[in-house]
Coordinates of C-alpha atoms in Angstrom, one line a residue:
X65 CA 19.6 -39.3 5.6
X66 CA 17.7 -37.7 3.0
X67 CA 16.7 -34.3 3.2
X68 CA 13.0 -33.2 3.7
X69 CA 11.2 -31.4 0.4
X70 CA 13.7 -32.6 -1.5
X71 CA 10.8 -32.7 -4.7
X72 CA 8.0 -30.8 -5.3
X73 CA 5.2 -32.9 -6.5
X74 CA 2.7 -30.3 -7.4
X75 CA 4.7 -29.6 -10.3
X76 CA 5.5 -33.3 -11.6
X77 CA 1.8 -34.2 -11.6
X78 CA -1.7 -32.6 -12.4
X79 CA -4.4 -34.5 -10.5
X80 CA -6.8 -36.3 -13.2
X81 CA -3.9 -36.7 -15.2
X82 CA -1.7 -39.4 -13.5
X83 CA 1.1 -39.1 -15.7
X84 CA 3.9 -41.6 -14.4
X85 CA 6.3 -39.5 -12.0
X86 CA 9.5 -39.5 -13.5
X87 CA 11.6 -40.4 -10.1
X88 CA 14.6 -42.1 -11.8
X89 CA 15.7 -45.6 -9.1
X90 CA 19.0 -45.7 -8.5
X91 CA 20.5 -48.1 -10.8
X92 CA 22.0 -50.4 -8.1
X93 CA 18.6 -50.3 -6.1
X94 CA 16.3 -51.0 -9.5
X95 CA 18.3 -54.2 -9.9
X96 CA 17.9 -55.7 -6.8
X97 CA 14.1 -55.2 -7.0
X98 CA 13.6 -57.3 -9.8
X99 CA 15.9 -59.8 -7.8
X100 CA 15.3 -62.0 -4.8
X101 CA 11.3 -62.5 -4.9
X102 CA 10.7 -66.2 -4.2
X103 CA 7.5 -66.9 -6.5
X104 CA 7.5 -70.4 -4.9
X105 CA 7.5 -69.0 -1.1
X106 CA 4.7 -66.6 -2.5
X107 CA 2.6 -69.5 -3.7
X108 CA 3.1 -71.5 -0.7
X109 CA 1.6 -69.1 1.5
X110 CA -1.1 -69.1 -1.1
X111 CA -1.9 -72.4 -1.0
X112 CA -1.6 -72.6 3.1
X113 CA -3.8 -69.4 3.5
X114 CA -6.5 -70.8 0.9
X115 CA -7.1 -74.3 1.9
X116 CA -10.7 -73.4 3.0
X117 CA -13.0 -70.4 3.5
X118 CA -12.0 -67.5 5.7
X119 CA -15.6 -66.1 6.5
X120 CA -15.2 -62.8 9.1
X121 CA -15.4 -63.3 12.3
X122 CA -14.8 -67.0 12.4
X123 CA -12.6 -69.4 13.4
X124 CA -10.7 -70.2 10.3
X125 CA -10.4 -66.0 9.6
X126 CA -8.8 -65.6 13.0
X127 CA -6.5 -68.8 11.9
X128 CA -5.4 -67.1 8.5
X129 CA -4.6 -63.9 10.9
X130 CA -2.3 -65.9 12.8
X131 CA -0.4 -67.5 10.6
X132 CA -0.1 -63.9 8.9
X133 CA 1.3 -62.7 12.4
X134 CA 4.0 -65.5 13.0
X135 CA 5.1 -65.2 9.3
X136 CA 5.6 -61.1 10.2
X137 CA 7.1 -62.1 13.5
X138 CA 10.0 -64.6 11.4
X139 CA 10.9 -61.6 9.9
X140 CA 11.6 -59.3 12.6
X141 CA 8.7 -57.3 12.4
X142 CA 7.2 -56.0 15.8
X143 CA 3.8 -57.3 15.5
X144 CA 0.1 -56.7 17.6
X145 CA -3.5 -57.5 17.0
X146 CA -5.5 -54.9 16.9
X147 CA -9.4 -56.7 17.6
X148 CA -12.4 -54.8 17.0
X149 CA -16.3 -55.2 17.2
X150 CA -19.6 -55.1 14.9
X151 CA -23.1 -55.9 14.6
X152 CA -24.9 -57.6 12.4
X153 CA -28.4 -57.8 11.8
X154 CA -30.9 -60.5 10.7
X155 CA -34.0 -58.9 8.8
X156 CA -37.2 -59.5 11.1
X157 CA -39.4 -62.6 9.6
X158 CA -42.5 -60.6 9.9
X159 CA -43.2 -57.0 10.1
X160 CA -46.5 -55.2 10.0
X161 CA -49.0 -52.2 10.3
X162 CA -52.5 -52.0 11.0
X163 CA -54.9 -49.3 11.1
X164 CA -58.0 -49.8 13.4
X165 CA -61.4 -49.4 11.0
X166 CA -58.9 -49.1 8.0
X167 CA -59.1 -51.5 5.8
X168 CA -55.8 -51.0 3.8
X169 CA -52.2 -53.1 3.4
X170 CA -49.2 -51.0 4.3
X171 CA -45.8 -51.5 2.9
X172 CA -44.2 -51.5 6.3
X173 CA -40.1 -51.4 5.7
X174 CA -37.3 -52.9 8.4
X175 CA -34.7 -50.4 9.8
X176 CA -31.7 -52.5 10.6
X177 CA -30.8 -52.9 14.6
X178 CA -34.5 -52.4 14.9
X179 CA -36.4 -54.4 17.6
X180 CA -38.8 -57.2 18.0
X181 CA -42.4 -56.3 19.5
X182 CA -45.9 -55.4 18.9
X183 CA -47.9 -52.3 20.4
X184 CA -50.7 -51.1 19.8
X185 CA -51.9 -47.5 20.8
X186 CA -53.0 -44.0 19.1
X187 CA -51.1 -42.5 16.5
X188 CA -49.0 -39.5 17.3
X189 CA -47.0 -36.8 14.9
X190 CA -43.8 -35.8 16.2
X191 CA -42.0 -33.8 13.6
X192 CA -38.8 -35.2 13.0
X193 CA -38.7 -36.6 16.4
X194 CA -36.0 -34.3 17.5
X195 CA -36.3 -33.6 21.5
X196 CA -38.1 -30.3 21.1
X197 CA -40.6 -32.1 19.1
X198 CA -41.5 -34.8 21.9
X199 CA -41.1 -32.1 24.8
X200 CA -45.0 -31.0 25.4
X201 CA -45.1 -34.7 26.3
X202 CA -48.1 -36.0 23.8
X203 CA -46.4 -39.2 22.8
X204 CA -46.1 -41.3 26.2
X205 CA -47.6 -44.6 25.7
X206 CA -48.5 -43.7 22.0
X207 CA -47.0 -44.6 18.4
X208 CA -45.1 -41.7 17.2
X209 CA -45.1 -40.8 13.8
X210 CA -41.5 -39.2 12.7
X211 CA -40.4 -37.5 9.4
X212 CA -37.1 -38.6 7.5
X213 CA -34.5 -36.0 7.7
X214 CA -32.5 -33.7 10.0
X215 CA -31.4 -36.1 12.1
X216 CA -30.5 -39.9 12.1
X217 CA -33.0 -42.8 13.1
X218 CA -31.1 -44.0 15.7
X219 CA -31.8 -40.4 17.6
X220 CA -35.3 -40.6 16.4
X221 CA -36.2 -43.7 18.1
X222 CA -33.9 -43.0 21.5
X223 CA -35.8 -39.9 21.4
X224 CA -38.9 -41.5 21.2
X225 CA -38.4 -44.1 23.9
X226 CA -37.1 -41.6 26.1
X227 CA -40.5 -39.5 25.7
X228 CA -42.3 -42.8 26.5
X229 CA -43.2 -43.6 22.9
X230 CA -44.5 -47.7 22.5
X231 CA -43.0 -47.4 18.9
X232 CA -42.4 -45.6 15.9
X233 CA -42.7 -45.4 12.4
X234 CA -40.8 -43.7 10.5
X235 CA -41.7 -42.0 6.9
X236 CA -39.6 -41.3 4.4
X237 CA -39.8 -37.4 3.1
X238 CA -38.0 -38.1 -0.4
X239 CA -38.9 -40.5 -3.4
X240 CA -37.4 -43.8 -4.0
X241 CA -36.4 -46.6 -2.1
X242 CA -34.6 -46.3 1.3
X243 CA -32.7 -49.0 3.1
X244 CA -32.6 -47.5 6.6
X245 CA -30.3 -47.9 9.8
X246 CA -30.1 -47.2 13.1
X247 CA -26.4 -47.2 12.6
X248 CA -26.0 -50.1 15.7
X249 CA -27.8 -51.4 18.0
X250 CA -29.9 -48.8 20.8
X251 CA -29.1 -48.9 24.2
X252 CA -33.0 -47.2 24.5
X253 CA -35.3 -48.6 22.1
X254 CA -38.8 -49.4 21.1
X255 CA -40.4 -51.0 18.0
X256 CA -39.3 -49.5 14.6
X257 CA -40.8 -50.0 10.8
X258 CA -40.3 -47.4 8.0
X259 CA -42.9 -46.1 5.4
X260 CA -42.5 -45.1 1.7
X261 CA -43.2 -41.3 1.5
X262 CA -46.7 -41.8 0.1
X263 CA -48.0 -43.9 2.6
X264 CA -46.7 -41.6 5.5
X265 CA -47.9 -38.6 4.1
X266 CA -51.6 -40.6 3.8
X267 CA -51.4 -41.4 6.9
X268 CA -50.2 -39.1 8.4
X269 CA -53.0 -36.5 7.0
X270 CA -55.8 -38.8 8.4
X271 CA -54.4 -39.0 11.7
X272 CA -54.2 -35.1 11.8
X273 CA -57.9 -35.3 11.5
X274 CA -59.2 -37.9 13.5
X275 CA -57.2 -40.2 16.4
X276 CA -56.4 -43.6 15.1
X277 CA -55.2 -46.6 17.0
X278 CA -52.4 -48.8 15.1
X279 CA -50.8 -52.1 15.9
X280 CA -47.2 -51.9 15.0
X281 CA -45.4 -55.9 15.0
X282 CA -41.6 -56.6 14.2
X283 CA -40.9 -60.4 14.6
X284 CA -37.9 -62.7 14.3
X285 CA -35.1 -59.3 13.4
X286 CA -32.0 -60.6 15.4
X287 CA -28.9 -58.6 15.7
X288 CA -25.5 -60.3 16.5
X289 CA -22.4 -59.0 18.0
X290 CA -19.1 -60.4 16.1
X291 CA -15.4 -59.6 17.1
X292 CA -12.9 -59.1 14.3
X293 CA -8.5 -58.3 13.8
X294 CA -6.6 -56.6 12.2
X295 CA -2.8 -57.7 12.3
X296 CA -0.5 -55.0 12.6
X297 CA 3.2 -55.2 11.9
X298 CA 5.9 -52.9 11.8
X299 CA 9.8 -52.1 10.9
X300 CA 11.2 -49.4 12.5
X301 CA 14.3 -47.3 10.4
X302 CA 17.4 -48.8 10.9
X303 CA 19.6 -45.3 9.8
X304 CA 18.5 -41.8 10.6
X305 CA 14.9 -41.5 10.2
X306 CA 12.7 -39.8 8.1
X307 CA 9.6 -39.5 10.4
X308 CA 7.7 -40.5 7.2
X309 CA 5.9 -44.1 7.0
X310 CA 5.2 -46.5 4.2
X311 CA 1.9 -49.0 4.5
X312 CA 1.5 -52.1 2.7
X313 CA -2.2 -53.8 3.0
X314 CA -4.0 -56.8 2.3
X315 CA -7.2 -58.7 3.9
X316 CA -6.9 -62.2 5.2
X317 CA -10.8 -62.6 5.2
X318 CA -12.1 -64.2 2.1
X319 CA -16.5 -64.7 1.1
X320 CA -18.4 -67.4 3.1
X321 CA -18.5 -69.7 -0.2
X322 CA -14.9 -69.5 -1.7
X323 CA -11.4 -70.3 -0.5
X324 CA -10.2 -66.6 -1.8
X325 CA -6.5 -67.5 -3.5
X326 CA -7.0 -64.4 -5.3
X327 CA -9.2 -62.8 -3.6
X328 CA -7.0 -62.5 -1.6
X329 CA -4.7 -64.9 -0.5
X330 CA -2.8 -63.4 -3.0
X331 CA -2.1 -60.1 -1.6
X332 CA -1.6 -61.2 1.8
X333 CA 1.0 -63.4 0.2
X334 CA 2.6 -60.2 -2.0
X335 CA 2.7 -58.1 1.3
X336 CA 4.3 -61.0 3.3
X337 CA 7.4 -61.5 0.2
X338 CA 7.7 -57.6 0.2
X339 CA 8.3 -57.7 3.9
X340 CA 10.7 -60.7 4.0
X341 CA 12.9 -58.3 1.1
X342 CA 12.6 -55.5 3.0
X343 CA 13.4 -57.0 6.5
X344 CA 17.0 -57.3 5.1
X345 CA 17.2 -54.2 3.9
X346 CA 18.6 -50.8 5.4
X347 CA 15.7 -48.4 6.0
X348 CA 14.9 -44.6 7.1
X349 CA 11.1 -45.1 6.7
X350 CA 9.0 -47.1 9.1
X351 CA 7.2 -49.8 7.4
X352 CA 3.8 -51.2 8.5
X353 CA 2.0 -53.8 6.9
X354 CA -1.4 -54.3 8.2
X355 CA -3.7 -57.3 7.1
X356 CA -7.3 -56.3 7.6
X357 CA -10.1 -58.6 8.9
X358 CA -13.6 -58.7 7.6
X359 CA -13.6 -57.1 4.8
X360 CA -16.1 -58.9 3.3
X361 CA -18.3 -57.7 5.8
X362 CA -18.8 -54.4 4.8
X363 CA -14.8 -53.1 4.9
X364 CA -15.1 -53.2 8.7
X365 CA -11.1 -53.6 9.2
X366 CA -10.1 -51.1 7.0
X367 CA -12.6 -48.7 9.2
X368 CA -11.1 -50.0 13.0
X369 CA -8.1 -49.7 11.7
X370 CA -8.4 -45.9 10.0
X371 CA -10.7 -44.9 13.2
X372 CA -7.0 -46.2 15.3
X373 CA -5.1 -43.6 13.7
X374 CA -4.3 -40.3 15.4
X375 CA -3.8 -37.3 12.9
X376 CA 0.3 -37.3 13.7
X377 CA -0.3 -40.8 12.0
X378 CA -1.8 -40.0 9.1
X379 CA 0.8 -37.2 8.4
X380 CA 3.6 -39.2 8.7
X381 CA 1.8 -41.6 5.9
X382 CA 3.4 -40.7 1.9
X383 CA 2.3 -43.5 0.6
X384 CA -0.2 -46.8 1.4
X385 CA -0.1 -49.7 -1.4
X386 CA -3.4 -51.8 -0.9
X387 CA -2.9 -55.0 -2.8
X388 CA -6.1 -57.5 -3.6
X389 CA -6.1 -60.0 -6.5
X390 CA -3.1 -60.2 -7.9
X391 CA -2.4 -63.9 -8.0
X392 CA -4.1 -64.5 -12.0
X393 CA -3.5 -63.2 -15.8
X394 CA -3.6 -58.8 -16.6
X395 CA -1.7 -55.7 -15.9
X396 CA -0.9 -54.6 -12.5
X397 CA -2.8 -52.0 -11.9
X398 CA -2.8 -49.0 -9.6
X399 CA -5.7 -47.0 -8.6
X400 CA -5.2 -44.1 -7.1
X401 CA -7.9 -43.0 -4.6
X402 CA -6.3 -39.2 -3.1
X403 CA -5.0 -36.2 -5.2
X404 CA -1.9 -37.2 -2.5
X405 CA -1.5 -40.7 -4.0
X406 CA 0.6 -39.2 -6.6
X407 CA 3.8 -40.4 -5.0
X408 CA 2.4 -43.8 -4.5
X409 CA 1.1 -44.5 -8.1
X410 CA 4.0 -42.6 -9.6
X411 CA 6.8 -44.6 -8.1
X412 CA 4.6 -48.0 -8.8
X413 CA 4.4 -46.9 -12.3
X414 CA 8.1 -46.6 -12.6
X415 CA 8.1 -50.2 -11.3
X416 CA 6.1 -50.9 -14.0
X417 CA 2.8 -50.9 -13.1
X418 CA -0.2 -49.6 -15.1
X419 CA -2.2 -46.6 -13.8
X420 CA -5.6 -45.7 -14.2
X421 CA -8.9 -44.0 -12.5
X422 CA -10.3 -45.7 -9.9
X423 CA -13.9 -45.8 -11.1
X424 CA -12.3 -48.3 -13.9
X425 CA -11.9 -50.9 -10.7
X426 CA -14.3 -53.5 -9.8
X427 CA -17.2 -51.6 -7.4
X428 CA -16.7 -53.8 -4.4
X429 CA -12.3 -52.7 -5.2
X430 CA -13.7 -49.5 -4.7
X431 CA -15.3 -49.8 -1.8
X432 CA -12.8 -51.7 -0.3
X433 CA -10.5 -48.6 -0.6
X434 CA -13.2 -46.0 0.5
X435 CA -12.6 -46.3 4.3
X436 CA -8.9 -45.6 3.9
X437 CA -9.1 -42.7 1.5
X438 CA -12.2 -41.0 3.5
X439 CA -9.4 -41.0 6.6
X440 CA -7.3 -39.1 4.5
X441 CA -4.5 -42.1 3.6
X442 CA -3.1 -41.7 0.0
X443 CA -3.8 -45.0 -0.8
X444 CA -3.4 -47.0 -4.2
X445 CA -5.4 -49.7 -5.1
X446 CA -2.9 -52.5 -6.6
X447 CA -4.6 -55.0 -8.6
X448 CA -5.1 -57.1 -11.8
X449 CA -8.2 -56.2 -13.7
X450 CA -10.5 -59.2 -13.7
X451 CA -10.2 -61.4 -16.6
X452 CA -13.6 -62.6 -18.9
X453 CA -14.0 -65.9 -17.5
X454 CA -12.2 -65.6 -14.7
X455 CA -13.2 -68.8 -11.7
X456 CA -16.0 -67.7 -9.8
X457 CA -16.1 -67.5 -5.7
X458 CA -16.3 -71.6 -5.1
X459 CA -13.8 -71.9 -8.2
X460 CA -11.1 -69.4 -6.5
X461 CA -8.3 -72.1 -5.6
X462 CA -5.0 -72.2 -5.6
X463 CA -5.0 -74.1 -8.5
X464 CA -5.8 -71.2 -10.5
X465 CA -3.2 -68.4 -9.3
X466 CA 0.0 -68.2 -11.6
X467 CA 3.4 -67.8 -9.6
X468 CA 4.9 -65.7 -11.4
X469 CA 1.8 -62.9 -11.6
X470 CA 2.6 -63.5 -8.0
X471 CA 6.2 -62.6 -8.2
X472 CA 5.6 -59.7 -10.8
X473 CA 3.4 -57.9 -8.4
X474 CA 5.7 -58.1 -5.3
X475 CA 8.8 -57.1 -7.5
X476 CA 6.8 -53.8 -8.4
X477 CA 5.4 -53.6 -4.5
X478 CA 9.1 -53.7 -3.3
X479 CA 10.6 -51.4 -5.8
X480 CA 8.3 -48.5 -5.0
X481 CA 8.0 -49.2 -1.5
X482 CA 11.7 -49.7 -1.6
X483 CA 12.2 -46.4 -3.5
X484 CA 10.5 -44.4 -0.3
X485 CA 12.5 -46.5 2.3
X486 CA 15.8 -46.9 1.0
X487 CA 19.0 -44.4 2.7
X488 CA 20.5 -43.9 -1.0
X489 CA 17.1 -42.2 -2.4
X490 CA 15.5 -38.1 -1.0
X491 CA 12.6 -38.0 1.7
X492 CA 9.2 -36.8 0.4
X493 CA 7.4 -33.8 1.0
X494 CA 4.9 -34.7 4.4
X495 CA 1.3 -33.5 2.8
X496 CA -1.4 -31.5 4.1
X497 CA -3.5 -34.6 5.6
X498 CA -6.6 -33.1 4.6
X499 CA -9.5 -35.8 5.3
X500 CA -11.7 -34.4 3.1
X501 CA -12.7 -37.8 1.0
X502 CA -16.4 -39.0 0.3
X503 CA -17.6 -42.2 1.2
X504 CA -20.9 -43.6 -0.1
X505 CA -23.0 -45.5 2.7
X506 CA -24.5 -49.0 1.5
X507 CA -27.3 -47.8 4.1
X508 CA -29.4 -44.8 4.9
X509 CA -28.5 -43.5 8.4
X510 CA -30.1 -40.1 8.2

């Protein structure tokens, strides 16, 4: 069993830096990584994953999952689905505002989850429409007028409909456009549109002078509920364990309009050839592979699957290897998203790999990564940098993924993983588990 703190990796690496750790493989272990990896196998499950489009949350997604979780299962990995839910929304066909005796077009705005209806009553100003600012009671049966700010829409409006409001618009208190949420669907709701800052300033200045009656309309928004998996697989240590655990990642789902060999039938086939190779091997590290469901809508499996974790999970984490399009021509790539991803990008540099900043990766690579980096994982981004002229969405077929790109990437996947897991190489330090990462929203909650 290896022995716990065996290196210090605070002084083999300065963040920002991402100089290659210098952990030497032992030599018997570096040779079998560059042997074994069957680049036709890898292609194969290529070519069976991409034969059409995996949209999320349909029928051939949940397909691509399954034949992800029996190819797991021939291995010997322990394997579960892990389902989880979201919403989507529809945009309403019509929304609008009208003033009574005010001749004047208003740039009324959708907030997503909003709903459908028309009211008309008086104008009222409540504040931000926290609860103190609906208490004396003045917007029962009227419109209430709320600020941007200080707390999110979706308590505005419950607050609202729980002080008897009809519905509510809701003005924005900074410059610029806004694409505002009500995070999900309300379980108390009324009517919602959104204003630019300008207009709800003018009108909320005339209605603090004189009573107005508006007619607020929201028509045709429609909100769907969709039910997603993750797959979830994992190797328990066959020697003495470390307590320490080793993810490998991928996503099964692939854009409405293309059959995603690349992106990513291609990674899900990398992680799949990494755990055949490791399922013969001796281990002290639990393994888990996970293979994330709609990603593609808005990196939703990557978020069930962080929110799963417990924080004795995410300390027992030293390194996470997220691979997505890897199947065509450039460098392997790793991205490192943590100042804890050192050992990660280190030991996949050592495989080979190229390293670089993660703001050098494609935007929706980034995002894709976000969710498990925000949860405090020290995950690396494994990639090829797209290619000028590389197929577009409809053109991404199997046809166009190279075998052995395939195999060159899983050879560096299972030497670094390998490098962690292996009984004849150290354990590594457990890190702080800090979840201090940033995510940016792709909507405006608050």
């Amino acid at each position: 069993m290896r022995s716990a703190g065996h290196y210090a990796l605070g002084a083999l690496l300065v963040w920002g830096s991402l100089l290659p750790l210098s952990f030497a493989l032992p030599q018997a272990y570096a040779n079998q990584a560059r042997t074994g990896i069957d680049a036709e196998l890898l292609y194969s499950h290529v070519e069976r994953l991409a034969k059409t489009a995996r949209p999320a949350a349909t029928e051939t997604e949940f397909a691509a999952g399954v034949y992800v979780e029996n190819a797991l299962r021939s291995y010997g990995y322990e394997t579960a689905l892990q389902p989880f839910y979201y919403h989507t929304y529809q945009k309403p066909a019509s929304l609008s505002l009208a003033i009574e005796g005010w001749e004047r077009s208003w740039a009324a705005l959708p907030l997503t989850f909003g709903q459908n209806g028309a009211q008309t009553a008086e104008l009222v100003d409540a504040g931000y429409g926290r609860a103190a600012d609906f208490a004396s009671g003045a917007a029962r049966g009227k419109i209430a007028m709320v600020k941007r700010g200080e707390i999110p829409f979706g308590e505005k409006v419950r607050q609202a409909a729980a002080a008897g409001a009809v519905a509510v618009i809701v003005w924005n208190d900074r410059e610029g456009e806004w694409r505002a949420s009500l995070g999900e669907p309300l379980d108390m709701s009324v009517p919602v549109i959104g204003l630019s800052r300008e207009e709800g300033q003018l009108l909320r200045q005339r209605a603090l002078k004189q009573p107005l009656r508006a007619t607020v309309k929201v028509e045709g928004g429609v909100t769907r509920r969709h039910t997603a998996y993750n797959i979830i697989a994992t190797k328990k240590p066959t020697e003495a364990a470390t307590g320490q655990r080793v993810l490998i990642l991928a996503h099964h789902d692939s854009a409405a309009s293309s059959p995603g060999a690349n992106d990513n039938a291609s990674g899900v086939a990398v992680m799949l050839e990494v755990a055949r190779k490791l399922s013969e091997s001796q281990l002290d590290t639990e393994v888990q592979l996970v293979s994330f469901g709609a990603v593609t809508a808005g990196q939703r499996g990557q978020r069930a699957f962080s929110e799963s974790l417990t924080e004795q999970d995410r300390q027992k984490i030293v390194a996470a290897y997220y691979v997505d399009a890897v199947g065509r021509s450039g460098d392997v790539t790793a991205f490192a998203g943590r100042r804890e991803a050192v050992l990660a990008t280190g030991l996949l540099a050592e495989a080979g790999a190229q390293q670089s900043a993660l703001e050098v990766a494609r935007a929706e690579q980034q995002r894709e990564l976000a969710p498990l980096t925000v949860a405090g994982i020290p995950a690396v981004l494994v990639t090829r940098q797209k290619a000028a002229g590389e197929a577009d969405r409809a053109g991404d077929v199997p046809a166009t993924i190279e075998k052995e790109q395939l195999a060159e990437a899983a050879q560096m996947i299972f030497s670094a993983v390998g490098n962690i897991t292996d009984t004849a190489t150290p354990a590594y330090p457990i890190r702080s588990g800090q979840t201090t990462g940033q995510g940016e929203p792709e909507e405006d909650f608050q």
